[in-house]
Coordinates of C-alpha atoms and ligand atoms in Angstrom, one line a residue:
M1 CA 44.8 54.3 73.5
A2 CA 48.0 56.1 73.1
I3 CA 48.1 59.7 71.8
K4 CA 48.8 60.0 68.1
F5 CA 51.0 62.9 67.0
V6 CA 50.7 64.9 63.8
D7 CA 53.9 63.6 62.3
E8 CA 52.7 60.0 62.5
V9 CA 50.0 60.4 59.9
D10 CA 50.2 61.3 56.2
L11 CA 47.9 64.3 55.8
K12 CA 48.7 65.0 52.2
G13 CA 45.6 66.3 50.4
K14 CA 43.5 66.4 53.6
T15 CA 41.6 69.2 55.2
V16 CA 42.9 69.9 58.8
L17 CA 41.3 71.9 61.6
A18 CA 44.0 72.9 64.0
R19 CA 43.7 74.5 67.5
F20 CA 46.6 76.8 68.5
D21 CA 47.2 79.1 71.3
F22 CA 47.6 82.5 69.6
N23 CA 46.6 84.3 72.8
V24 CA 49.4 86.9 72.4
P25 CA 49.8 90.2 74.3
L26 CA 48.8 93.2 72.2
D27 CA 50.1 96.8 72.6
K28 CA 47.4 98.6 74.7
A29 CA 47.8 101.8 72.8
D30 CA 47.8 100.1 69.3
T31 CA 46.1 96.7 69.4
S32 CA 47.3 96.0 65.8
K33 CA 50.8 95.4 67.3
I34 CA 51.8 92.1 69.0
T35 CA 54.2 92.8 71.9
D36 CA 55.4 89.2 72.3
T37 CA 55.1 86.7 69.4
T38 CA 56.4 83.6 71.4
R39 CA 53.1 81.8 71.4
I40 CA 52.8 82.0 67.6
D41 CA 56.4 81.2 67.0
E42 CA 56.0 78.0 69.2
A43 CA 53.2 76.9 66.9
L44 CA 55.2 77.3 63.7
P45 CA 56.9 73.9 63.7
T46 CA 53.4 72.2 63.5
I47 CA 52.1 74.7 61.0
N48 CA 55.1 74.3 58.8
L49 CA 55.0 70.5 59.0
L50 CA 51.3 70.5 57.9
L51 CA 52.1 72.8 55.0
K52 CA 55.1 70.7 54.0
M53 CA 53.0 67.5 54.1
G54 CA 50.8 69.1 51.5
V55 CA 47.5 69.5 53.4
K56 CA 44.7 70.7 51.1
K57 CA 43.3 73.2 53.6
L58 CA 44.6 74.3 57.0
I59 CA 41.9 75.9 59.1
M60 CA 43.5 77.4 62.2
M61 CA 41.6 78.5 65.3
S62 CA 42.5 80.2 68.6
H63 CA 41.1 82.5 71.2
L64 CA 42.7 85.9 72.2
G65 CA 42.1 87.6 75.5
R66 CA 38.8 87.7 77.3
P67 CA 36.3 89.4 75.0
K68 CA 32.7 89.8 76.0
G69 CA 31.2 89.0 72.5
P70 CA 32.8 90.3 69.3
E71 CA 35.2 93.2 70.1
K72 CA 37.5 94.6 67.5
K73 CA 40.4 95.1 69.9
F74 CA 40.4 91.3 70.4
S75 CA 40.5 90.5 66.7
L76 CA 43.0 87.9 65.4
L77 CA 43.9 90.2 62.5
P78 CA 47.4 91.0 63.9
V79 CA 48.0 87.3 64.2
A80 CA 46.8 86.6 60.6
T81 CA 49.2 89.4 59.4
Y82 CA 52.1 88.0 61.3
L83 CA 51.5 84.4 60.2
A84 CA 51.2 85.5 56.5
Q85 CA 54.6 87.1 56.8
K86 CA 56.2 84.2 58.6
L87 CA 54.7 81.5 56.3
E88 CA 55.1 83.7 53.1
E89 CA 51.6 82.6 52.1
E90 CA 48.2 84.2 52.2
V91 CA 46.3 83.7 55.5
V92 CA 42.6 84.6 55.2
L93 CA 40.9 85.7 58.4
T94 CA 37.2 84.8 58.5
E95 CA 34.6 87.3 59.8
S96 CA 33.6 84.9 62.5
A97 CA 34.2 81.2 63.4
T98 CA 30.8 80.3 62.1
D99 CA 30.7 82.6 59.1
A100 CA 28.6 81.1 56.3
G101 CA 31.3 82.1 53.8
I102 CA 33.7 79.5 55.3
K103 CA 32.1 76.7 53.4
T104 CA 32.6 78.5 50.1
L105 CA 36.3 79.2 51.0
L106 CA 36.7 75.5 51.6
T107 CA 35.6 74.7 48.0
L108 CA 38.0 77.1 46.4
S109 CA 41.6 75.9 45.5
H110 CA 43.0 79.1 47.1
P111 CA 43.7 80.3 49.7
R112 CA 45.1 77.2 51.5
I113 CA 45.4 78.8 54.9
I114 CA 42.3 80.0 56.8
L115 CA 42.3 81.5 60.3
L116 CA 38.9 81.6 62.1
E117 CA 38.2 84.8 63.9
N118 CA 38.6 84.7 67.7
L119 CA 36.7 81.7 69.1
R120 CA 35.8 83.6 72.3
F121 CA 33.6 86.0 70.3
H122 CA 31.1 83.1 70.7
K123 CA 30.1 82.3 74.3
E124 CA 29.5 78.7 73.0
E125 CA 33.3 78.2 72.9
E126 CA 33.8 78.4 76.7
G127 CA 30.4 76.7 77.2
N128 CA 31.6 73.7 75.2
D129 CA 28.4 74.0 73.2
P130 CA 27.8 70.8 71.1
V131 CA 26.3 72.6 68.1
F132 CA 29.2 75.1 68.0
A133 CA 31.7 72.2 68.3
K134 CA 29.9 70.3 65.4
T135 CA 30.1 73.4 63.2
L136 CA 33.8 73.7 63.8
A137 CA 34.3 70.0 63.1
S138 CA 32.3 70.3 59.8
Y139 CA 35.2 72.3 58.3
A140 CA 37.7 69.4 58.1
E141 CA 38.6 65.7 58.0
Y142 CA 41.3 65.8 60.7
Y143 CA 41.8 67.7 64.0
V144 CA 45.1 68.7 65.5
N145 CA 45.4 70.2 69.0
D146 CA 48.7 72.1 69.5
A147 CA 47.3 74.6 72.1
F148 CA 49.0 73.6 75.2
G149 CA 48.2 76.8 77.0
T150 CA 44.4 76.0 76.8
A151 CA 44.6 72.2 77.0
H152 CA 43.4 72.3 80.6
R153 CA 40.1 73.9 79.4
K154 CA 37.0 71.9 78.5
H155 CA 36.0 74.2 75.7
A156 CA 34.3 73.4 72.3
S157 CA 37.6 73.8 70.3
T158 CA 39.8 71.8 72.8
Y159 CA 37.3 69.2 74.0
G160 CA 33.8 69.0 72.4
V161 CA 35.1 69.1 68.9
V162 CA 37.2 65.9 69.4
Q163 CA 34.2 63.5 69.4
H164 CA 33.7 64.3 65.7
F165 CA 37.2 63.1 64.8
K166 CA 37.3 59.4 65.7
N167 CA 40.8 58.2 65.1
K168 CA 41.5 61.5 63.4
A169 CA 42.3 63.6 66.3
L170 CA 46.0 64.3 66.7
A171 CA 48.4 66.2 69.0
G172 CA 50.8 68.8 67.6
L173 CA 54.5 69.1 68.1
L174 CA 54.3 71.7 70.8
L175 CA 52.0 69.5 72.8
R176 CA 54.7 66.7 72.5
R177 CA 57.5 69.1 73.7
E178 CA 55.4 70.2 76.7
I179 CA 54.3 66.7 77.6
E180 CA 57.9 65.2 77.4
A181 CA 59.3 68.0 79.5
L182 CA 56.6 68.0 82.1
D183 CA 56.8 64.2 82.4
K184 CA 60.4 64.6 83.6
I185 CA 58.9 66.4 86.6
V186 CA 55.7 64.3 87.0
Q187 CA 57.2 60.8 86.4
H188 CA 60.3 59.8 88.3
P189 CA 62.0 63.2 88.8
Q190 CA 65.7 62.9 89.6
H191 CA 66.5 63.9 93.1
P192 CA 67.4 66.2 94.8
F193 CA 64.2 67.7 93.3
M194 CA 63.6 71.3 94.3
A195 CA 60.7 73.6 93.7
V196 CA 60.7 77.4 93.9
M197 CA 57.2 78.9 94.3
G198 CA 56.3 82.6 94.4
G199 CA 53.5 84.9 93.3
A200 CA 50.7 86.3 95.3
K201 CA 48.1 83.9 96.4
V202 CA 48.4 80.7 98.4
S203 CA 44.8 79.7 97.8
D204 CA 45.3 79.5 94.1
K205 CA 48.3 77.2 94.4
I206 CA 47.4 75.3 97.5
K207 CA 46.7 72.0 95.7
I208 CA 50.0 72.1 93.9
I209 CA 51.9 73.0 97.0
E210 CA 50.4 70.0 98.8
N211 CA 51.2 67.7 95.9
L212 CA 54.7 69.0 95.4
L213 CA 55.5 68.6 99.1
S214 CA 55.2 64.9 98.8
E215 CA 57.5 64.8 95.8
V216 CA 60.2 67.4 96.3
D217 CA 63.1 67.4 98.7
Q218 CA 62.6 71.1 99.5
L219 CA 60.1 73.7 98.5
L220 CA 61.5 77.3 98.5
I221 CA 58.8 79.9 98.9
G222 CA 59.3 83.6 98.0
G223 CA 57.1 86.5 96.9
A224 CA 53.9 87.5 98.6
M225 CA 53.2 83.8 99.0
A226 CA 55.8 83.6 101.8
Y227 CA 54.0 86.1 104.1
P228 CA 51.1 83.8 105.2
F229 CA 53.6 81.2 106.1
L230 CA 55.8 83.6 108.1
S231 CA 52.7 85.0 109.7
A232 CA 51.5 81.5 110.6
K233 CA 54.8 81.0 112.4
G234 CA 54.2 84.2 114.4
I235 CA 56.7 86.4 112.5
G236 CA 55.6 90.0 112.0
I237 CA 55.0 90.8 108.3
G238 CA 54.0 94.5 108.6
K239 CA 51.6 95.7 105.9
S240 CA 52.7 93.0 103.3
L241 CA 50.1 91.4 101.0
C242 CA 48.4 88.6 103.0
S243 CA 44.9 87.4 103.8
A244 CA 43.5 85.8 106.9
D245 CA 42.3 82.8 104.8
D246 CA 45.8 82.3 103.4
I247 CA 47.3 82.3 106.9
K248 CA 44.9 79.5 107.8
L249 CA 45.9 77.5 104.7
A250 CA 49.6 78.1 105.4
K251 CA 49.2 77.0 109.0
A252 CA 47.6 73.7 107.9
I253 CA 50.4 73.1 105.3
L254 CA 53.1 73.8 107.9
Q255 CA 51.5 71.2 110.2
L256 CA 51.7 68.4 107.5
P257 CA 54.5 65.9 108.1
T258 CA 56.0 67.2 104.8
G259 CA 55.7 70.8 106.0
Q260 CA 59.3 70.8 107.2
K261 CA 60.5 70.7 103.6
I262 CA 59.4 74.3 103.3
V263 CA 62.2 76.9 103.2
L264 CA 61.1 80.5 103.8
P265 CA 62.8 83.9 103.4
I266 CA 65.2 85.0 106.2
D267 CA 65.3 88.6 105.1
H268 CA 63.4 91.0 102.8
I269 CA 63.4 94.1 100.7
V270 CA 60.7 96.3 102.1
S271 CA 59.3 99.8 101.5
A272 CA 56.7 102.2 102.9
S273 CA 54.8 102.0 99.6
L274 CA 54.7 100.2 96.2
D275 CA 56.7 102.9 94.6
G276 CA 58.8 103.8 97.6
E277 CA 62.6 103.3 98.1
P278 CA 63.8 99.8 98.8
V279 CA 65.2 99.0 102.2
V280 CA 66.9 95.7 103.1
T281 CA 65.9 94.2 106.4
T282 CA 68.5 92.7 108.7
T283 CA 66.0 90.3 110.3
V284 CA 63.1 88.1 109.2
E285 CA 60.7 90.4 111.0
I286 CA 59.1 93.2 108.9
A287 CA 58.3 96.4 110.8
D288 CA 54.6 97.3 111.2
N289 CA 54.7 100.3 108.8
M290 CA 56.5 98.4 106.0
I291 CA 55.5 96.3 103.0
G292 CA 57.6 93.2 102.0
L293 CA 58.2 93.5 98.3
D294 CA 61.1 91.2 97.5
I295 CA 63.2 88.5 99.1
G296 CA 66.4 89.9 100.6
P297 CA 70.1 89.1 99.7
N298 CA 70.6 86.6 102.4
T299 CA 67.5 84.7 101.3
L300 CA 68.8 84.7 97.7
K301 CA 72.1 83.2 99.0
K302 CA 70.2 80.6 101.0
F303 CA 68.1 79.6 98.0
K304 CA 71.3 79.4 95.9
E305 CA 72.8 77.0 98.5
C306 CA 69.7 74.9 98.6
L307 CA 69.6 74.6 94.8
K308 CA 73.2 74.1 94.0
N309 CA 73.3 70.3 93.9
C310 CA 69.8 69.6 92.7
K311 CA 69.0 67.4 89.7
T312 CA 65.5 68.7 89.0
A313 CA 64.2 72.2 89.6
L314 CA 60.8 73.6 89.0
W315 CA 60.0 77.4 89.3
N316 CA 56.6 79.1 89.3
G317 CA 55.9 82.6 90.4
P318 CA 58.0 85.8 91.0
M319 CA 59.9 86.4 94.2
G320 CA 58.4 89.9 94.7
Y321 CA 56.7 92.8 93.1
F322 CA 59.0 92.5 90.1
E323 CA 57.0 94.8 87.8
N324 CA 58.8 97.6 89.7
P325 CA 62.6 97.1 88.9
K326 CA 63.5 98.2 92.5
F327 CA 61.8 95.0 93.7
A328 CA 62.9 92.6 90.9
V329 CA 66.3 91.6 92.3
G330 CA 65.1 88.4 93.9
T331 CA 63.1 87.3 90.8
F332 CA 65.9 87.9 88.4
G333 CA 68.4 86.4 90.9
V334 CA 66.4 83.2 91.0
A335 CA 66.3 83.2 87.2
R336 CA 70.1 83.5 87.1
I337 CA 70.6 80.8 89.7
L338 CA 68.4 78.3 87.8
S339 CA 70.2 79.1 84.5
E340 CA 73.6 78.3 86.1
L341 CA 72.7 75.0 87.7
P342 CA 75.3 72.6 86.3
N343 CA 73.5 69.2 86.5
A344 CA 69.8 69.9 86.7
F345 CA 66.8 69.6 84.5
T346 CA 65.1 73.0 85.0
L347 CA 61.5 73.8 84.2
V348 CA 59.9 77.2 84.4
G349 CA 56.1 77.5 84.2
G350 CA 53.7 80.4 84.9
G351 CA 53.4 83.7 83.1
D352 CA 55.4 85.9 85.3
S353 CA 58.4 83.6 85.9
V354 CA 58.5 82.9 82.2
S355 CA 58.5 86.6 81.4
A356 CA 61.3 87.2 84.0
I357 CA 63.4 84.4 82.4
K358 CA 62.8 85.9 79.0
Q359 CA 63.5 89.5 80.1
S360 CA 66.8 88.4 81.5
G361 CA 67.7 86.6 78.2
L362 CA 68.3 83.4 80.1
D363 CA 65.6 81.3 78.5
N364 CA 68.0 79.3 76.4
K365 CA 69.8 78.2 79.5
I366 CA 66.6 76.6 81.0
G367 CA 65.7 73.0 80.3
H368 CA 62.1 73.8 79.4
V369 CA 60.2 77.1 79.5
S370 CA 56.5 76.1 79.3
T371 CA 54.1 78.1 77.1
G372 CA 51.2 77.4 79.5
G373 CA 51.1 78.9 83.0
G374 CA 47.9 77.4 84.4
A375 CA 48.1 74.4 82.1
S376 CA 51.7 73.5 83.2
L377 CA 50.7 73.7 86.9
E378 CA 47.6 71.6 86.3
Y379 CA 49.6 69.0 84.4
I380 CA 52.0 68.7 87.3
E381 CA 49.0 68.5 89.7
E382 CA 47.0 66.0 87.7
G383 CA 49.5 64.2 85.5
S384 CA 47.5 65.1 82.4
L385 CA 45.0 67.6 81.1
V386 CA 41.4 67.3 79.8
G387 CA 42.4 68.4 76.3
I388 CA 45.2 65.8 76.2
N389 CA 42.9 63.0 77.6
A390 CA 40.3 63.8 74.9
L391 CA 43.0 63.0 72.3
K392 CA 43.9 59.8 74.1
F393 CA 40.5 58.4 75.2
G394 CA 38.0 60.5 73.2
V395 CA 35.2 62.6 74.7
N396 CA 32.3 61.2 76.8
Ligands
AMP401 P1 50.8 84.9 90.8 O1 49.8 85.2 89.6 O2 50.1 84.3 92.0 O3 52.0 84.2 90.3 O4 51.3 86.4 91.3 C1 52.0 87.2 90.5 C2 52.0 88.6 91.0 O5 52.4 88.6 92.4 C3 52.9 89.6 90.3 O6 52.1 90.6 89.7 C4 53.8 90.1 91.4 O7 54.0 91.5 91.3 C5 53.0 89.8 92.6 N1 53.8 89.8 93.8 C6 54.7 88.9 94.1 N2 55.3 89.2 95.3 C7 54.7 90.3 95.8 C8 54.9 91.1 97.0 N3 55.8 90.8 97.9 N4 54.1 92.1 97.1 C9 53.2 92.5 96.1 N5 53.0 91.8 95.0 C10 53.7 90.7 94.8

């Protein structure tokens, strides 16, 4: 069965339960302030479409953060306030996702928009509890999933709930944008196809590295992820972040027939400590007392050369300890190189690389900036996600 999208069904006069990813970052000092509203903004096309169609009730749901039970600092209140402003309509936040008052709210003609309080205040959400899923489903006639960032999770609101909406479970517009963009990478990517991977841990990304190696023409590795590979080749990496297990994994990858597609840094920016002064190395070796914290200028040049004629480029993970601006040159350099590729479809996924692209104001020059870090990588790995499959095939 093909997936059905929200704009293919007339939902006028219907009650709709919609899962969004409103998991936005909040200001640590003042948790009533949202520091980046992107995830809510990305959901607005679907919300506006539903309201324009004339749905009778829109019951929205999301998680926020990782609360251990109900915790005020993880309340969706700032989200409700922001949405009310954007939609110019009242948005009522419920006391909890299972509050007895919800049924009453649903019988009233106003308000039209209801936001359920943080789903993760209930452990049943992540446990995909059938009773919790049934309660959520009891609020509406139709279900819409537009939460790409959590579509790889088998949770009550993304998975269990779907079985109660036979032929009435739809995908939202953000899900369509993400699927269409990711399919350009997953199905028949245009070659040369290059991937740039960074970040800290090889073990987290081992499966995707192996899969990508059979698809890409070259895999450029930077960030702390490069050190286990360099170490596996017998190159000194000083005190850089690297575990013995990761070196083993890297060694095994380098021995694959596709291992020769890997391109590693040829120089580095190092320092004696995380807040020390940056020093550019002249060789690939890192001195024993130094920590590798960014790729060097020659590596950036080499990466630029590798990428210049590519037709498809995927980027995940920073090229160094970019939270410190002294070690952010490589990460922002890669962001710029990707934004200037003349003939390529570029896709950036993963929290840190997305924030680097946004911070440099280059996100409008990238083919697709995914809203889901883990979800986008898993989609590339598996070719789909459990939450999307549930909409296609139902739930067993
Ligand atoms: P990941 O979640 O695997 O994408 O890793 C992202 C984190 O890796 C960021 O917090 C970076 O600061 C960190 N990181 C990347 N390169 C380095 C490095 N060379 N040394 C220390 N941390 C790094």
